[in-house]
Coordinates of C-alpha atoms in Angstrom, one line a residue:
M1 CA -29.5 -16.4 -25.9
A2 CA -25.8 -17.1 -25.7
E3 CA -25.0 -13.5 -26.1
N4 CA -27.5 -12.6 -23.4
S5 CA -25.9 -15.1 -21.0
E6 CA -22.4 -13.7 -21.7
A7 CA -23.6 -10.2 -21.0
E8 CA -25.2 -11.2 -17.8
A9 CA -22.0 -13.0 -16.7
V10 CA -19.9 -9.9 -17.4
A11 CA -22.4 -7.5 -15.7
D12 CA -22.8 -9.7 -12.6
P13 CA -19.5 -11.6 -11.9
I14 CA -19.5 -14.3 -9.3
L15 CA -17.6 -12.9 -6.2
S16 CA -15.3 -15.0 -4.1
P17 CA -16.4 -15.3 -0.4
V18 CA -13.7 -12.9 0.6
A19 CA -14.7 -10.3 -2.0
E20 CA -18.3 -10.6 -1.1
F21 CA -17.5 -10.2 2.6
W22 CA -15.6 -7.0 1.8
Q23 CA -18.5 -5.6 -0.1
I24 CA -20.9 -6.3 2.7
M25 CA -18.6 -5.0 5.4
Q26 CA -17.9 -1.7 3.5
T27 CA -21.6 -1.2 3.1
E28 CA -22.4 -2.0 6.8
M29 CA -19.5 0.1 8.1
A30 CA -20.0 3.0 5.6
E31 CA -20.6 5.7 8.3
E32 CA -17.8 4.5 10.6
L33 CA -15.3 4.2 7.7
Q34 CA -16.1 7.7 6.5
E35 CA -15.3 9.1 10.0
I36 CA -12.0 7.2 10.0
R37 CA -11.2 8.5 6.5
E38 CA -11.9 12.1 7.4
S39 CA -9.8 11.9 10.6
I40 CA -6.8 10.3 8.9
A41 CA -7.1 12.7 5.9
T42 CA -6.9 15.7 8.3
E43 CA -3.8 14.2 10.0
V44 CA -2.1 13.6 6.6
R45 CA -2.8 17.1 5.4
A46 CA -1.1 18.4 8.5
A47 CA 1.9 16.1 8.1
L48 CA 2.3 17.2 4.5
V49 CA 2.8 20.9 5.4
P50 CA 6.4 21.9 4.7
T51 CA 8.5 22.2 7.8
G52 CA 11.1 24.6 6.5
G53 CA 12.0 26.9 3.6
A54 CA 13.4 25.7 0.2
E55 CA 16.9 24.2 0.4
A56 CA 19.0 25.0 -2.6
D57 CA 21.1 21.8 -2.6
W58 CA 18.3 19.4 -1.6
K59 CA 18.2 17.3 -4.8
T60 CA 21.9 16.7 -4.9
R61 CA 22.1 15.3 -1.5
G62 CA 22.2 11.6 -0.7
I63 CA 22.7 8.8 -3.3
D64 CA 21.1 8.2 -6.7
L65 CA 19.1 5.2 -5.5
L66 CA 18.1 4.0 -9.0
S67 CA 21.7 4.1 -10.4
H68 CA 22.9 2.2 -7.3
I69 CA 20.2 -0.5 -7.6
E70 CA 20.9 -0.8 -11.4
S71 CA 24.5 -1.4 -10.6
L72 CA 23.7 -4.4 -8.4
P73 CA 23.6 -8.0 -9.7
G74 CA 20.2 -8.4 -11.4
G75 CA 19.8 -4.7 -11.8
L76 CA 16.4 -3.0 -11.5
G77 CA 14.4 -6.1 -12.4
N78 CA 15.8 -8.3 -9.5
N79 CA 16.2 -5.9 -6.7
G80 CA 13.6 -4.0 -4.6
L81 CA 13.4 -1.6 -1.6
L82 CA 12.0 -3.2 1.5
T83 CA 10.8 -0.8 4.2
L84 CA 10.1 -2.3 7.6
G85 CA 8.3 -0.1 10.1
E86 CA 4.7 0.9 11.0
V87 CA 3.5 0.1 7.5
P88 CA 5.8 -2.5 5.8
S89 CA 6.3 -2.1 2.0
L90 CA 8.2 -3.6 -0.9
E91 CA 8.9 -1.3 -3.9
F92 CA 10.0 -2.4 -7.3
F93 CA 11.7 0.0 -9.8
G94 CA 11.4 -2.3 -12.8
K95 CA 8.9 -5.0 -13.9
I96 CA 7.2 -6.9 -11.1
P97 CA 8.8 -10.4 -10.8
A98 CA 6.7 -13.1 -12.4
G99 CA 5.1 -15.5 -9.9
L100 CA 5.3 -13.0 -7.0
L101 CA 1.5 -13.3 -6.5
S102 CA 1.1 -17.0 -7.0
D103 CA 0.1 -17.5 -3.4
W104 CA -2.3 -14.5 -3.4
E105 CA -5.9 -14.1 -4.4
F106 CA -7.5 -11.0 -5.9
V107 CA -10.0 -9.1 -3.7
Q108 CA -10.8 -5.8 -5.4
A109 CA -9.3 -3.0 -7.5
G110 CA -10.0 0.7 -8.1
P111 CA -11.2 1.9 -11.5
K112 CA -7.8 3.2 -12.5
A113 CA -5.7 0.4 -11.0
V114 CA -2.9 -1.1 -13.1
S115 CA -2.3 -4.8 -12.7
P116 CA 1.2 -5.8 -11.4
L117 CA 1.6 -7.8 -14.6
D118 CA 1.2 -4.6 -16.7
A119 CA 2.9 -2.1 -14.3
K120 CA 6.4 -0.7 -15.2
R121 CA 7.1 -0.4 -11.5
G122 CA 5.1 -0.3 -8.2
I123 CA 4.8 -0.8 -4.5
F124 CA 3.2 -3.5 -2.3
I125 CA 2.0 -2.4 1.2
A126 CA 0.9 -4.6 4.0
I127 CA -2.6 -3.7 5.4
S128 CA -3.1 -6.7 7.7
P129 CA -1.4 -10.0 8.6
N130 CA -3.1 -11.5 5.4
H131 CA -3.5 -8.7 2.9
V132 CA -1.4 -6.4 0.7
L133 CA -2.3 -3.7 -1.6
F134 CA -0.5 -2.8 -4.8
E135 CA -0.1 0.5 -6.6
A136 CA 1.7 1.1 -9.8
D137 CA 3.7 4.3 -9.7
E138 CA 5.5 6.7 -12.1
E139 CA 8.3 8.9 -11.0
I140 CA 10.8 11.2 -12.5
Q141 CA 14.4 11.7 -11.5
V142 CA 15.4 15.1 -10.3
G143 CA 19.1 15.1 -9.5
N144 CA 19.4 12.3 -6.8
A145 CA 15.7 12.8 -5.9
R146 CA 12.8 10.7 -7.0
C147 CA 9.5 12.7 -7.5
M148 CA 6.0 11.5 -8.1
K149 CA 5.0 12.3 -11.7
D150 CA 1.6 13.6 -10.7
P151 CA -0.4 14.4 -7.5
V152 CA -2.9 11.8 -6.2
E153 CA -6.5 12.8 -5.9
K154 CA -7.8 9.6 -4.4
A155 CA -5.5 6.6 -3.8
S156 CA -8.3 4.0 -3.8
D157 CA -8.8 4.6 -7.5
H158 CA -5.3 3.3 -8.2
V159 CA -4.8 0.3 -5.8
T160 CA -5.5 -3.4 -6.0
V161 CA -6.0 -5.6 -2.9
Y162 CA -4.7 -9.1 -2.6
R163 CA -5.2 -11.7 0.1
Y164 CA -2.7 -14.5 1.1
S165 CA -4.3 -17.8 0.0
G166 CA -2.2 -19.8 2.4
T167 CA -4.5 -18.7 5.3
A168 CA -8.0 -19.8 4.7
F169 CA -10.9 -17.4 5.2
D170 CA -13.0 -18.7 8.0
P171 CA -16.1 -16.6 8.9
E172 CA -16.5 -18.7 12.1
N173 CA -13.0 -17.8 13.3
D174 CA -12.4 -14.5 15.2
A175 CA -8.8 -14.2 14.1
S176 CA -9.8 -14.6 10.4
L177 CA -12.6 -12.0 10.8
E178 CA -10.2 -9.6 12.6
A179 CA -7.7 -9.8 9.8
E180 CA -10.4 -9.0 7.2
A181 CA -11.8 -6.2 9.3
E182 CA -8.3 -4.7 9.8
A183 CA -7.5 -4.9 6.1
I184 CA -10.9 -3.2 5.2
V185 CA -10.1 -0.3 7.6
M186 CA -6.6 0.1 6.4
Y187 CA -7.7 -0.1 2.8
N188 CA -10.2 2.7 3.4
V189 CA -7.6 4.7 5.3
V190 CA -4.9 4.4 2.6
G191 CA -7.4 4.6 -0.2
S192 CA -9.0 7.8 0.9
L193 CA -5.7 9.8 0.9
S194 CA -4.8 12.5 -1.5
S195 CA -1.3 13.8 -1.9
P196 CA 0.6 16.6 -3.6
V197 CA 3.8 15.7 -5.4
I198 CA 6.3 14.3 -3.0
C199 CA 10.0 14.0 -3.7
S200 CA 12.3 11.6 -1.8
I201 CA 16.0 11.6 -1.3
F202 CA 18.0 8.7 0.2
Q203 CA 20.9 9.0 2.5
R204 CA 23.1 6.6 4.4
D205 CA 23.5 7.3 8.1
Q206 CA 26.7 6.8 10.1
A207 CA 25.9 3.1 10.5
G208 CA 25.5 2.8 6.7
D209 CA 21.8 2.2 6.8
L210 CA 19.5 3.9 4.3
R211 CA 17.0 6.6 5.3
S212 CA 14.4 8.4 3.2
L213 CA 13.6 12.1 3.5
A214 CA 10.6 13.8 1.9
Y215 CA 10.6 17.2 0.1
S216 CA 8.3 19.3 -2.0
P217 CA 9.3 19.7 -5.7
D218 CA 10.7 23.1 -4.9
G219 CA 13.0 21.8 -2.1
R220 CA 11.0 22.4 1.0
P221 CA 11.3 19.6 3.5
R222 CA 8.2 17.7 4.6
G223 CA 9.8 16.6 7.8
Q224 CA 6.7 15.2 9.4
M225 CA 6.5 12.5 6.7
N226 CA 9.9 11.1 7.7
D227 CA 9.9 8.2 10.2
E228 CA 13.3 7.5 11.8
K229 CA 12.0 4.1 12.9
D230 CA 11.7 2.9 9.3
Q231 CA 14.3 0.3 8.3
L232 CA 15.1 0.4 4.6
Q233 CA 16.9 -2.5 2.9
I234 CA 17.7 -3.3 -0.7
V235 CA 16.7 -6.9 -1.2
S236 CA 16.9 -9.4 -4.1
R237 CA 14.7 -12.2 -2.6
F238 CA 11.0 -11.5 -2.6
D239 CA 8.3 -13.0 -0.4
L240 CA 5.3 -10.7 0.2
Y241 CA 4.0 -12.8 3.1
E242 CA 7.3 -13.2 4.9
Q243 CA 8.6 -9.7 4.3
L244 CA 5.4 -7.7 4.7
S245 CA 2.5 -9.6 6.3
V246 CA 4.6 -11.2 9.1
N247 CA 6.0 -7.7 9.9
Y248 CA 2.6 -6.0 10.0
T249 CA 1.4 -4.6 13.4
S250 CA -2.3 -4.3 14.0
A251 CA -3.5 -0.8 14.7
F252 CA -7.3 -0.4 14.2
I253 CA -9.4 -3.3 15.5
D254 CA -12.0 -2.4 18.1
E255 CA -15.1 -4.1 19.6
E256 CA -17.6 -2.2 17.3
L257 CA -15.7 -3.2 14.2
M258 CA -15.5 -6.8 15.2
S259 CA -19.2 -6.9 16.1
T260 CA -20.0 -5.6 12.6
A261 CA -17.6 -8.1 11.0
E262 CA -19.3 -11.0 12.8
E263 CA -22.8 -9.8 11.7
A264 CA -21.6 -9.5 8.1
S265 CA -20.2 -13.0 8.1
D266 CA -23.6 -14.5 9.4
P267 CA -26.1 -14.6 6.5
S268 CA -28.9 -15.3 8.9

C-alpha cells in the first residue's frame, strides 16, 4: 500500500496555485498562443537571415569577454553580464550564485531543462514584472567570439520558469492576473523559438560602453539580431527582481487575454 501511495504521489504531484493557473491558461489559450508562436517564429526566422557576406576578420574583432571577466575581482563566478533593453537578461559564465533564487518559486520546466543549481553557466530572462525564465547554455570560444555549441530546436524544452514570491498571486486582482498572463504569453513566444548557431562578439563603442554583434559561424553578420538600444553592463551584484523584473516593459496584454485569465482564475 505504501508503495502504491508513493507511486501515485510521484505520478500526480500537487501543483501550486500559480502552476495550476499556468496549466489552465495554456490549455484555455492554446489556439491563440499557437497563432502568436507562429507569428513570432516567422519574424525571428527573417531576423536570422544573414545581412552580408562572410567577413574574414570577424572573430578577432572586439574583446575576449570571458578573459576580461575572468580578470576582474571574483572572476567568472562572481561577475555576470546584465543586458537592459526590450528583454532584460542576466547571464552568468560560471556557476550560478547560491541563494540567487531564494525569493523565487518554481512554476514549470521543460523536459530537457537543467536546474540553475546544476548548470555550469546560464542566462535569466525577464518575461513579466514578476517572472523570469532560466536556460543553461554551453558555448565555445572562437577567437574573441562566443558561439552556441548546438542549434536550438525548441527553446521551451530547455527553460525553467520562476515567479517572484515577494509579490503574492491574487486571482482577484487584475494586476496579478495581468502579470501571469503576460508571462504565459512571453514564455510561449520565447519557448517556441528555434535557432541556428549564433556567434557573438563584444565591442566597446566610443563612450566605452559594451555592444554585442551577432554572426553566423562562418562570419556572416546577422545584423537584424543586433539592438543598439540594449545596454550591456558587467555586474558583480545580483538581484533578479531589481535588475530584471523592475526593468521589464509589458508588450502583449490585450482584452481577450485578460478575459481568458479572469475565467481561468474563477473555478465556478
